[in-house]
GROMACS .gro file of C-alpha atoms in nm:
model
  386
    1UNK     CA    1   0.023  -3.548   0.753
    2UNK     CA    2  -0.066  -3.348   1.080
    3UNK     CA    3  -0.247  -3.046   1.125
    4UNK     CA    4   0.081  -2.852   1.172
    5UNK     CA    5   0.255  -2.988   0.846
    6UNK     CA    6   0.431  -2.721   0.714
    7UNK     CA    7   0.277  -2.665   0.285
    8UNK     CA    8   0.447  -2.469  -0.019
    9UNK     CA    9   0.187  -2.144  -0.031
   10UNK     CA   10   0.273  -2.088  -0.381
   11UNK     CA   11   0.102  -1.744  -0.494
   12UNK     CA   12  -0.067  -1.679  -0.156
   13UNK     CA   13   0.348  -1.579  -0.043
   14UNK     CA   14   0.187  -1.246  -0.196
   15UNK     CA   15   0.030  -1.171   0.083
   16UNK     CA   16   0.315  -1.211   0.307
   17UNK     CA   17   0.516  -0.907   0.105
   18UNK     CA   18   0.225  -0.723   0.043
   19UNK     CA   19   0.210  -0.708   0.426
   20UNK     CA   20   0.600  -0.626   0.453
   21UNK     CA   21   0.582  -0.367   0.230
   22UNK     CA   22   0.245  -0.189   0.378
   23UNK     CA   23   0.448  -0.215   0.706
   24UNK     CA   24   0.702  -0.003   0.531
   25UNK     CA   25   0.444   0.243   0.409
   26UNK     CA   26   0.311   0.301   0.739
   27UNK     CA   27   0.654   0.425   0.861
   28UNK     CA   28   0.642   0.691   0.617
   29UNK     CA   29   0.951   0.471   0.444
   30UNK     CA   30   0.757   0.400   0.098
   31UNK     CA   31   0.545   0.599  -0.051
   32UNK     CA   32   0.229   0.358  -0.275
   33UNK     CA   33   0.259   0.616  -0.562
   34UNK     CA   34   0.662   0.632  -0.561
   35UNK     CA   35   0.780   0.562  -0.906
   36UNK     CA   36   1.014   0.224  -0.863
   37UNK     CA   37   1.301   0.387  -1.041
   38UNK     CA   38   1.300   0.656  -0.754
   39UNK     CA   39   1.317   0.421  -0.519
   40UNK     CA   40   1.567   0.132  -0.719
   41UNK     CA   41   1.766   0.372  -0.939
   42UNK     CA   42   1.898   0.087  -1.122
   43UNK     CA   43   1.589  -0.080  -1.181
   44UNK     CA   44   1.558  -0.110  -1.559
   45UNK     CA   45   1.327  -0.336  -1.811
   46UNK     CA   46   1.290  -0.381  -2.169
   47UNK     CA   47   1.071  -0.065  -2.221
   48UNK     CA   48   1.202   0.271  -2.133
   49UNK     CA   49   0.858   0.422  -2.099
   50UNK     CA   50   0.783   0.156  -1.820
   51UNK     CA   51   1.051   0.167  -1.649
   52UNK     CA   52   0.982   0.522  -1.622
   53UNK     CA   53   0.628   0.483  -1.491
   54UNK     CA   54   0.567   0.186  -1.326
   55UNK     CA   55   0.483   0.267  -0.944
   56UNK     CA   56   0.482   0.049  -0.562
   57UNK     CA   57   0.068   0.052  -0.607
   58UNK     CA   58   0.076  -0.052  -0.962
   59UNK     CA   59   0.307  -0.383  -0.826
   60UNK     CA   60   0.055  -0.464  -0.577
   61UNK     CA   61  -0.273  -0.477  -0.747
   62UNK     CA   62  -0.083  -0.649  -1.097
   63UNK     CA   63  -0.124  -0.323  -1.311
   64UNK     CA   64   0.218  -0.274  -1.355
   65UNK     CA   65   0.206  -0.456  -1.680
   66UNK     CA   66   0.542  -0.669  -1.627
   67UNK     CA   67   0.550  -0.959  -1.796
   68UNK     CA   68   0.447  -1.245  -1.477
   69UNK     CA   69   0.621  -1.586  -1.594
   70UNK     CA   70   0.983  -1.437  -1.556
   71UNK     CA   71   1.185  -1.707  -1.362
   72UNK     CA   72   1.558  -1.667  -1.438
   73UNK     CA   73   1.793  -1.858  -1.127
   74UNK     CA   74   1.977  -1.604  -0.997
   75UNK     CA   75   2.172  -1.848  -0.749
   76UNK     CA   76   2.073  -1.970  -0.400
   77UNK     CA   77   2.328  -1.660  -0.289
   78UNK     CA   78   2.186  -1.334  -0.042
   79UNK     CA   79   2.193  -1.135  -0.332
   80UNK     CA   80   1.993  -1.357  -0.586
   81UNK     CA   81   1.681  -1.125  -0.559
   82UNK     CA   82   1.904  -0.805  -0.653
   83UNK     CA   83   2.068  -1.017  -0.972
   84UNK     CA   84   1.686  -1.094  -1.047
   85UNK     CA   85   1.613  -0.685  -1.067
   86UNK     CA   86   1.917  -0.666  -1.244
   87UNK     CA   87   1.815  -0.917  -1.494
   88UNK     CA   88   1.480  -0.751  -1.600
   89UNK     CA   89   1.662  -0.499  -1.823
   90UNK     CA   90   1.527  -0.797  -2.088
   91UNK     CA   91   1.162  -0.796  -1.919
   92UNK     CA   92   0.888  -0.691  -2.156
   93UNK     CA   93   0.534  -0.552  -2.108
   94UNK     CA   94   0.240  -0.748  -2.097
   95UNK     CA   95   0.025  -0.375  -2.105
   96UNK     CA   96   0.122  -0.067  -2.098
   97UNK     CA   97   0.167   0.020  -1.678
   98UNK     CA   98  -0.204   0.163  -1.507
   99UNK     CA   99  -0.370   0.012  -1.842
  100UNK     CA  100  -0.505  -0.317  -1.743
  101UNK     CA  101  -0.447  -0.632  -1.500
  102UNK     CA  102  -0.182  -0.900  -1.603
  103UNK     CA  103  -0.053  -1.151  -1.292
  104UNK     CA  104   0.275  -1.038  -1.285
  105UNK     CA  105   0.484  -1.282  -0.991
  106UNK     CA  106   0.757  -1.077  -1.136
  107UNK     CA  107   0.631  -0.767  -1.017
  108UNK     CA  108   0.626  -0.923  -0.623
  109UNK     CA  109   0.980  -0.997  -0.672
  110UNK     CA  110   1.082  -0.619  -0.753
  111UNK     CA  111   0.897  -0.545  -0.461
  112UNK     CA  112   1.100  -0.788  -0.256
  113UNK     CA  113   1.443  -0.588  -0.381
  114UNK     CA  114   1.249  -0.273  -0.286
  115UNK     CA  115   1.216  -0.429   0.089
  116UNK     CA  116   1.559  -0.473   0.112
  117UNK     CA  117   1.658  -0.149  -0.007
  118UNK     CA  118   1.477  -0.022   0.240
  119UNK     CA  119   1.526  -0.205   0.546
  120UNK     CA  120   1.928  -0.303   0.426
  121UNK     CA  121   1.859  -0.689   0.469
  122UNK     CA  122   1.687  -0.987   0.273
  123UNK     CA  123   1.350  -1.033   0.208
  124UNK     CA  124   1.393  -1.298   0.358
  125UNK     CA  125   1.508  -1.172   0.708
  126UNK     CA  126   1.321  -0.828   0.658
  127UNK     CA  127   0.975  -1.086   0.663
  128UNK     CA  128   1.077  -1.265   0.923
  129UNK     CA  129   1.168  -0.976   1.134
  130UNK     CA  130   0.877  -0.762   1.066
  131UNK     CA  131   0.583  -0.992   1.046
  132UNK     CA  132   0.685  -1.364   1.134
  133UNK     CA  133   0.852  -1.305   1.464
  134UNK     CA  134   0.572  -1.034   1.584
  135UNK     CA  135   0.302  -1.225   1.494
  136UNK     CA  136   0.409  -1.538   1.662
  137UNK     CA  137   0.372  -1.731   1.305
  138UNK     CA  138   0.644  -2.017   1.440
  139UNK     CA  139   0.533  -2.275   1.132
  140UNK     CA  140   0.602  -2.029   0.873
  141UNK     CA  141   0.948  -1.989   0.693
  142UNK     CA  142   1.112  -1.861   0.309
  143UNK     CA  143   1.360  -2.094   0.290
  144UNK     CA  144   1.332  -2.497   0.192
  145UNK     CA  145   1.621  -2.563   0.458
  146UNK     CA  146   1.436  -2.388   0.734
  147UNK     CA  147   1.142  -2.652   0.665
  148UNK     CA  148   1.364  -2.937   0.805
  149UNK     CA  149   1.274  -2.860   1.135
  150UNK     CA  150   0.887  -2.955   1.063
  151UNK     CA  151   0.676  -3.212   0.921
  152UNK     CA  152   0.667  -3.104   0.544
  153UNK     CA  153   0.392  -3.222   0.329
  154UNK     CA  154   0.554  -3.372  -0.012
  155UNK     CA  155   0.344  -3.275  -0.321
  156UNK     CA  156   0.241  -3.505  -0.592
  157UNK     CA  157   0.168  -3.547  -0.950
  158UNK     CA  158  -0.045  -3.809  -1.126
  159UNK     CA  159  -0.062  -3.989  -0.744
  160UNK     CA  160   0.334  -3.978  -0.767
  161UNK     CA  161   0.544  -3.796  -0.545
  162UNK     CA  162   0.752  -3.503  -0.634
  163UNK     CA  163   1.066  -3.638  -0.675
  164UNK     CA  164   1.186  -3.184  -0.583
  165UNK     CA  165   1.054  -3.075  -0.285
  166UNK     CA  166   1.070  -2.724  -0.394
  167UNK     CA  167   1.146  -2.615  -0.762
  168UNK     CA  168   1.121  -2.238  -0.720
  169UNK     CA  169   1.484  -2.047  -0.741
  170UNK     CA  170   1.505  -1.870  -0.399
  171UNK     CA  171   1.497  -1.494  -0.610
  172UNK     CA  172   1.126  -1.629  -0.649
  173UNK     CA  173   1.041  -1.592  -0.295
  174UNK     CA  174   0.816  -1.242  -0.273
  175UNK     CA  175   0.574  -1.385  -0.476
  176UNK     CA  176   0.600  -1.742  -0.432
  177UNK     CA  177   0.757  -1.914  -0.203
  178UNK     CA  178   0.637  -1.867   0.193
  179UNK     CA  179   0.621  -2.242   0.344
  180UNK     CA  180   0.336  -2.244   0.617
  181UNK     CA  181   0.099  -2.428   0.839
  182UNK     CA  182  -0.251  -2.394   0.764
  183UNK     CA  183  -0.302  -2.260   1.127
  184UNK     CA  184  -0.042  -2.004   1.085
  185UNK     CA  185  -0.183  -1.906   0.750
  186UNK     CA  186  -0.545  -1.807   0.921
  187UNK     CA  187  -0.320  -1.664   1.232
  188UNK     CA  188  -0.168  -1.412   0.955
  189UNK     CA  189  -0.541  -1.331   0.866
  190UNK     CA  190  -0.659  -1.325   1.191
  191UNK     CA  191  -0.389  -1.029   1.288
  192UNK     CA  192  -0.480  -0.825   1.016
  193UNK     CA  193  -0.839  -0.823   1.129
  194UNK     CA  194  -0.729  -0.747   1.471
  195UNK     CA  195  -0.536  -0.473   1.381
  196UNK     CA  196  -0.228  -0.654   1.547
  197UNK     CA  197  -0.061  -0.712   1.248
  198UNK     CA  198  -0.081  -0.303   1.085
  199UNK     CA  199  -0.318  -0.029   1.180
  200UNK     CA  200  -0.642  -0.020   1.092
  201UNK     CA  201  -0.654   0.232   0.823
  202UNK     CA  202  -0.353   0.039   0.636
  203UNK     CA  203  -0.596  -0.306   0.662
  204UNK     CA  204  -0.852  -0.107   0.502
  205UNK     CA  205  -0.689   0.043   0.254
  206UNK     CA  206  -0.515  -0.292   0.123
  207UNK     CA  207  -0.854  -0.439   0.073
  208UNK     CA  208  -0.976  -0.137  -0.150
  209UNK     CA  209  -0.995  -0.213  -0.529
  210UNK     CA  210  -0.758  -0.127  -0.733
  211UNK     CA  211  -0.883  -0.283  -1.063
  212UNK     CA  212  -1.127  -0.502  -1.162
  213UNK     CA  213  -1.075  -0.813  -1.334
  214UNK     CA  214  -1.182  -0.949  -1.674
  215UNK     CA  215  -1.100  -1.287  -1.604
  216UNK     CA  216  -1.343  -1.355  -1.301
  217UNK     CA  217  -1.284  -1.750  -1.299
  218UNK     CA  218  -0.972  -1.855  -1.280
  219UNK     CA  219  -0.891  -1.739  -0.925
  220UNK     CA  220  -1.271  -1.637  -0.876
  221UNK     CA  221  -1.168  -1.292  -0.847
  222UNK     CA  222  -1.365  -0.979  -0.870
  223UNK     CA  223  -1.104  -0.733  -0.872
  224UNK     CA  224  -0.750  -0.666  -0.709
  225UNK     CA  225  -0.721  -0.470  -0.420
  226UNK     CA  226  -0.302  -0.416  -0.258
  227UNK     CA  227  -0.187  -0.791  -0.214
  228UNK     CA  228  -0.564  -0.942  -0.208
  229UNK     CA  229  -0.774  -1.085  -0.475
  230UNK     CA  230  -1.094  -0.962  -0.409
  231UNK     CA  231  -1.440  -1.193  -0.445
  232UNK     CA  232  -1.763  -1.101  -0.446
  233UNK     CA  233  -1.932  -1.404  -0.294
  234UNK     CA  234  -2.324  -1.314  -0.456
  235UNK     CA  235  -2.369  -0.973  -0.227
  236UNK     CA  236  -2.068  -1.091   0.007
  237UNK     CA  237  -1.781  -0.909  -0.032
  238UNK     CA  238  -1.427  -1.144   0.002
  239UNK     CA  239  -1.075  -1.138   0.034
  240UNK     CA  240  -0.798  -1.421   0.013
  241UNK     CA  241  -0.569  -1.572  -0.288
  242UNK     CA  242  -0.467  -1.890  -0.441
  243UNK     CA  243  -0.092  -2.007  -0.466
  244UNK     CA  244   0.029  -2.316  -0.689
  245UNK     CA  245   0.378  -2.485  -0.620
  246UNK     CA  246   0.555  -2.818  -0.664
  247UNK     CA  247   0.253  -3.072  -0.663
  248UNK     CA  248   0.063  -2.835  -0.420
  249UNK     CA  249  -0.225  -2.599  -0.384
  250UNK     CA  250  -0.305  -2.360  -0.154
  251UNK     CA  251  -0.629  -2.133  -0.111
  252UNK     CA  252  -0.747  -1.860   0.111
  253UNK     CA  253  -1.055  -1.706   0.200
  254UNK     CA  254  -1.157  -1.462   0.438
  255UNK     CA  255  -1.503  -1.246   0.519
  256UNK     CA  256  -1.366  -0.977   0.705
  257UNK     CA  257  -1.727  -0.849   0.802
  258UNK     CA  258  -1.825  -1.189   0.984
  259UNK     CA  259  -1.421  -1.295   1.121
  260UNK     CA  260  -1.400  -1.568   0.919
  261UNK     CA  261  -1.091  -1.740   0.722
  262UNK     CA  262  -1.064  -2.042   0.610
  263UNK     CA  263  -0.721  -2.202   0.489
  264UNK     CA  264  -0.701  -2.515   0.253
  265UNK     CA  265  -0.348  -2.636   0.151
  266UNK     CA  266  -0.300  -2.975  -0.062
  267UNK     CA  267  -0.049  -3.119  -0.169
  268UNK     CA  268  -0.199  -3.352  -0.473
  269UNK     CA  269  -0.422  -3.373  -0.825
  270UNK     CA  270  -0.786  -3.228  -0.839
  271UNK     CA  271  -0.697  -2.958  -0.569
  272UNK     CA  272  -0.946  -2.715  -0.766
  273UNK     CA  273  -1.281  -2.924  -0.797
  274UNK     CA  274  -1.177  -3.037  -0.397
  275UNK     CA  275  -1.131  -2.667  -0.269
  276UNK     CA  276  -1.466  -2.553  -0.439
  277UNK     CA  277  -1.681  -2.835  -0.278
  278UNK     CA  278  -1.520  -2.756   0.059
  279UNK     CA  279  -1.496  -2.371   0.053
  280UNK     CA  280  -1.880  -2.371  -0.104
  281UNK     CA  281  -1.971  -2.637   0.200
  282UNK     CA  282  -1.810  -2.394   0.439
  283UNK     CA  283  -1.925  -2.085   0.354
  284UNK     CA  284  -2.247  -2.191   0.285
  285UNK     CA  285  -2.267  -2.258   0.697
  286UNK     CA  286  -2.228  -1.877   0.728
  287UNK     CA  287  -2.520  -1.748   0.480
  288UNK     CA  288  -2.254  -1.683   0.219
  289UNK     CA  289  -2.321  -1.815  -0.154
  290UNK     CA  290  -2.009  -1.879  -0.376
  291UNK     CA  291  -2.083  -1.795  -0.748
  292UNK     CA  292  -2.108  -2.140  -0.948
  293UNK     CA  293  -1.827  -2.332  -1.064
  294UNK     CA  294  -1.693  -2.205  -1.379
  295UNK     CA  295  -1.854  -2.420  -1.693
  296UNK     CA  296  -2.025  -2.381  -2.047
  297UNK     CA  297  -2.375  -2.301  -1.993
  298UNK     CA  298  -2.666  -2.626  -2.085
  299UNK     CA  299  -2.747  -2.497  -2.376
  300UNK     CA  300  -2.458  -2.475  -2.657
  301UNK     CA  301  -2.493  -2.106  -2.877
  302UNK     CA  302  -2.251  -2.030  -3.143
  303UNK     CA  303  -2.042  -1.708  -3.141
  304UNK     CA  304  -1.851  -1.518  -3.480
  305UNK     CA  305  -1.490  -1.570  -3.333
  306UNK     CA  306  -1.358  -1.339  -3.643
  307UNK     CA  307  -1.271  -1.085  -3.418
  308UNK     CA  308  -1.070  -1.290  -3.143
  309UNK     CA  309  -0.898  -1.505  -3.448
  310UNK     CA  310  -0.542  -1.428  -3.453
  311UNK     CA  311  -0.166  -1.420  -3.238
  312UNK     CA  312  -0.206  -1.325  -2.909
  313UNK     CA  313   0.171  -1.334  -2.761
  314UNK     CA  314   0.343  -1.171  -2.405
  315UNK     CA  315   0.685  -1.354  -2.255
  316UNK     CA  316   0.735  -1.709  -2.313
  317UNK     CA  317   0.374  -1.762  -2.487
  318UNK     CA  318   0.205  -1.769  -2.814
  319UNK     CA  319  -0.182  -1.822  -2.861
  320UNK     CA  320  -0.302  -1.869  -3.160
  321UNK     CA  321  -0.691  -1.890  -3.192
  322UNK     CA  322  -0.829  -2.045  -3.511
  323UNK     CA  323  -1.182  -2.031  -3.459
  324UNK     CA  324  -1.331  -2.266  -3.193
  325UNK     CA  325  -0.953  -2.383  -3.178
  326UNK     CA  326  -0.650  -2.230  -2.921
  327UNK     CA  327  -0.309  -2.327  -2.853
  328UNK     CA  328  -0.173  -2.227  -2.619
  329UNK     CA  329   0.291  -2.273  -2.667
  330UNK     CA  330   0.559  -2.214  -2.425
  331UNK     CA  331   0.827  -1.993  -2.611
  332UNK     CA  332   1.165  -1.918  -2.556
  333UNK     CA  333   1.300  -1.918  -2.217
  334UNK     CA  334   0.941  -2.135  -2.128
  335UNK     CA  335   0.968  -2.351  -2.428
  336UNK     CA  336   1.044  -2.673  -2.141
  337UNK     CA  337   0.680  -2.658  -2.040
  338UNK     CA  338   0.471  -2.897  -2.301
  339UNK     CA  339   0.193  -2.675  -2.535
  340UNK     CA  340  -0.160  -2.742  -2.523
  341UNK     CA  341  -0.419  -2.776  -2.744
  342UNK     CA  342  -0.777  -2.691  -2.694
  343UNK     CA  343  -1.129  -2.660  -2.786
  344UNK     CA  344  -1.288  -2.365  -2.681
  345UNK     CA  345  -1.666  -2.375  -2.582
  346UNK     CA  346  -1.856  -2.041  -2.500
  347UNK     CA  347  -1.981  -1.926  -2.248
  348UNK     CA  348  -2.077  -1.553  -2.335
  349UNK     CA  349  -1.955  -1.370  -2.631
  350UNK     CA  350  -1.620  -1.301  -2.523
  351UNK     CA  351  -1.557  -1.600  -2.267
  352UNK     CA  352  -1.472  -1.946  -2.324
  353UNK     CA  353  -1.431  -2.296  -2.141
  354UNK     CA  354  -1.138  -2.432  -2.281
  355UNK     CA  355  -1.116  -2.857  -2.290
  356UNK     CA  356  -0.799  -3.011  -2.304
  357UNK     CA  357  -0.596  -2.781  -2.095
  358UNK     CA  358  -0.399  -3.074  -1.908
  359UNK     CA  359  -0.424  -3.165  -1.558
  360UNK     CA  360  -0.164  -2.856  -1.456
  361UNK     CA  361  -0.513  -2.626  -1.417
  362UNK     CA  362  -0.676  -2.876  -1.205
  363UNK     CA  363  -0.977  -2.824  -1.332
  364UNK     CA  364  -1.258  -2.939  -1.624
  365UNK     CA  365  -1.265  -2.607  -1.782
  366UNK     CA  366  -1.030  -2.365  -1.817
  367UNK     CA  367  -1.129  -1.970  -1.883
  368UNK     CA  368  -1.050  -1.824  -2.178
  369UNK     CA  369  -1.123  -1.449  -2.203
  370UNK     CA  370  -1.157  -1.169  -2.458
  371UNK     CA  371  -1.116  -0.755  -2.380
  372UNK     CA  372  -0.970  -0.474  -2.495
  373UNK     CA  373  -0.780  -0.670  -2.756
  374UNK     CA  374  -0.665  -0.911  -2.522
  375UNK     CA  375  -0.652  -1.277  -2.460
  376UNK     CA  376  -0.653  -1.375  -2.073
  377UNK     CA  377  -0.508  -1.727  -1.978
  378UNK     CA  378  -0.445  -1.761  -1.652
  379UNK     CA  379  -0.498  -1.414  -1.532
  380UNK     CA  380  -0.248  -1.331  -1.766
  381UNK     CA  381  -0.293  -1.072  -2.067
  382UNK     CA  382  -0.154  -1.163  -2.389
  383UNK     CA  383  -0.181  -0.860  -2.615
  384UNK     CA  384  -0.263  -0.940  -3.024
  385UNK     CA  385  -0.006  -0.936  -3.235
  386UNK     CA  386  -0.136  -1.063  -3.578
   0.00000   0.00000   0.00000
């Protein structure tokens, strides 16, 4: 491991098409409030009213309601992102589009076909040539083959290495799969906030909020703004994001008002309870207070759970809360990943630390929220069924 070992980014590859596509809005190419259909004609998903509605802002800031954990392998080929689009016909609808926040990694990857539309390349080249090159970010690459040229850090499970290097399918790579230095990572932050990387206005307006955001623990978030989570460090407003791969953990933060970003890849177990003790340690050098880490309060209260009993399901999962009880199943094209089970503890009336939530949240409690008839795991909203 060296300072310029090149990491999986996971989630944080948001960023990276959330500045390609604000590049494309500045040119007057892509308009924020374009419907997609207008701009993908073919672009099609399980509900007709959706795809009908759902707009280039709404992708950004996760309102567009599609269903996140979509991952079909659409081949390693130059048109694998296009076959993904074309493969969403069967993608349902966490909510209804503009209604609420769901994580949607799908939604990054329709953005990724929009890119190429647009520019008449890959994502993959369209990023490179419109952010990478410019910006002089020569540690950061899309594709696993590229990373030969570096020193790659090798995630690890249970102290184990990976025996996969990388298990995303390439289609994934708008919304998860950028391979970086952490240098090059704070270089990408440091051009926005010099203006070098878009124009002023278009910095701004990425960092406006879109939506705020029920669950505020999981990724600490306050609300969504176009591309960046958005924190509210006790007075101090934030901007960054978080990004999960094979074994390893990435996680951004910036203060825009005092120039400072700080960028903390892993690549092994714990990476949660390790980036709060650094990033609260850091910070804290600067005057700026991160909220405490996420856990049941010292003092146990009981709460009527008869209105949060029931199914809560959206693609690939099923909850089922019984009480102080959740589990939490992988369905149909997910049904690989093992279920949990879990004990739910609370923390208000409508939010819970869950126990027993495995070592793939990297942390001792895991959020469990309630609102507007939702359950949020993960970011995600899983609408009731029963």
């Amino acid at each position: 491991m060296t300072t310029d070992s090149v990491f999986q980014l996971g989630s944080v590859a948001k960023i990276y098409t959330a500045t390609l596509v604000m590049s494309l809005v500045e040119e007057g190419l892509l308009d924020l409030d374009a419907r997609v259909a207008d701009v993908l004609p073919d672009f099609r998903v399980a509900d007709p009213d959706a795809t009908s509605e759902i707009t280039v802002r709404q992708l950004l800031s996760h309102t567009s309601g599609l269903s996140g954990d979509f991952q079909p392998d659409t081949g390693r080929g130059d048109d694998c992102i296009e076959r993904y689009v074309e493969a969403c016909v069967k993608l349902g609808q966490d909510v209804p589009p503009g209604s609420a926040v769901s994580y949607s990694g799908a939604g990054y990857v329709v953005l990724g076909r929009i890119v190429e539309v647009l520019t008449g390349t890959t994502w993959n080249k369209a990023l490179a040539d419109r952010v990478l090159t410019p910006l002089g970010l020569t540690h950061t690459m899309t594709l696993p083959e590229e990373v030969l040229r570096f020193r790659a850090a090798v995630g690890h499970f249970n102290g184990e290495p990976t025996p996969v290097w990388d298990l995303m399918p390439r289609a994934a790579g708008p919304g998860a799969a950028v391979f970086a230095s952490a240098g090059d990572v704070v270089r990408l932050v440091r051009a926005h906030l010099d203006g070098s990387a878009l124009k002023p206005e278009t910095v701004a307006l990425m960092q406006e909020r879109q939506v705020d955001v029920p669950d505020r623990w999981t990724v600490s978030a306050d609300g969504w703004g176009l591309g960046w989570t958005l924190y509210d460090f006790t007075g101090t407003p934030g901007i960054g994001h978080d990004g999960a791969a094979t074994g390893q953990y990435a996680y951004l933060r910036v203060i825009p008002e005092q120039g400072i970003a700080i960028a903390l890849l892993t690549n092994g177990g714990g990476a949660r309870p390790l980036s709060s003790a650094i990033l609260r340690s850091l910070l804290g050098r600067f005057g700026v207070e991160m909220p405490p880490p996420f856990a049941p309060p010292a003092e146990p209260f009981d709460v009527d759970m008869t209105p949060y009993n029931g199914v809560y399901k959206r693609e690939g999962v099923v909850i089922t809360i019984n009480d102080r009880r959740a589990r939490y199943e992988f369905v149909d094209d997910m049904a690989i990943y093992p279920s949990m089970d879990m004990d739910l503890i609370p923390v208000s009336h409508n939010v819970f630390a869950a126990t027993g939530a495995g070592s793939s949240f990297q942390d001792d409690f895991m959020p469990v929220v309630f609102a507007n008839g939702y359950c949020y795991i993960g970011m995600r909203a899983a609408p009731k069924i029963s």
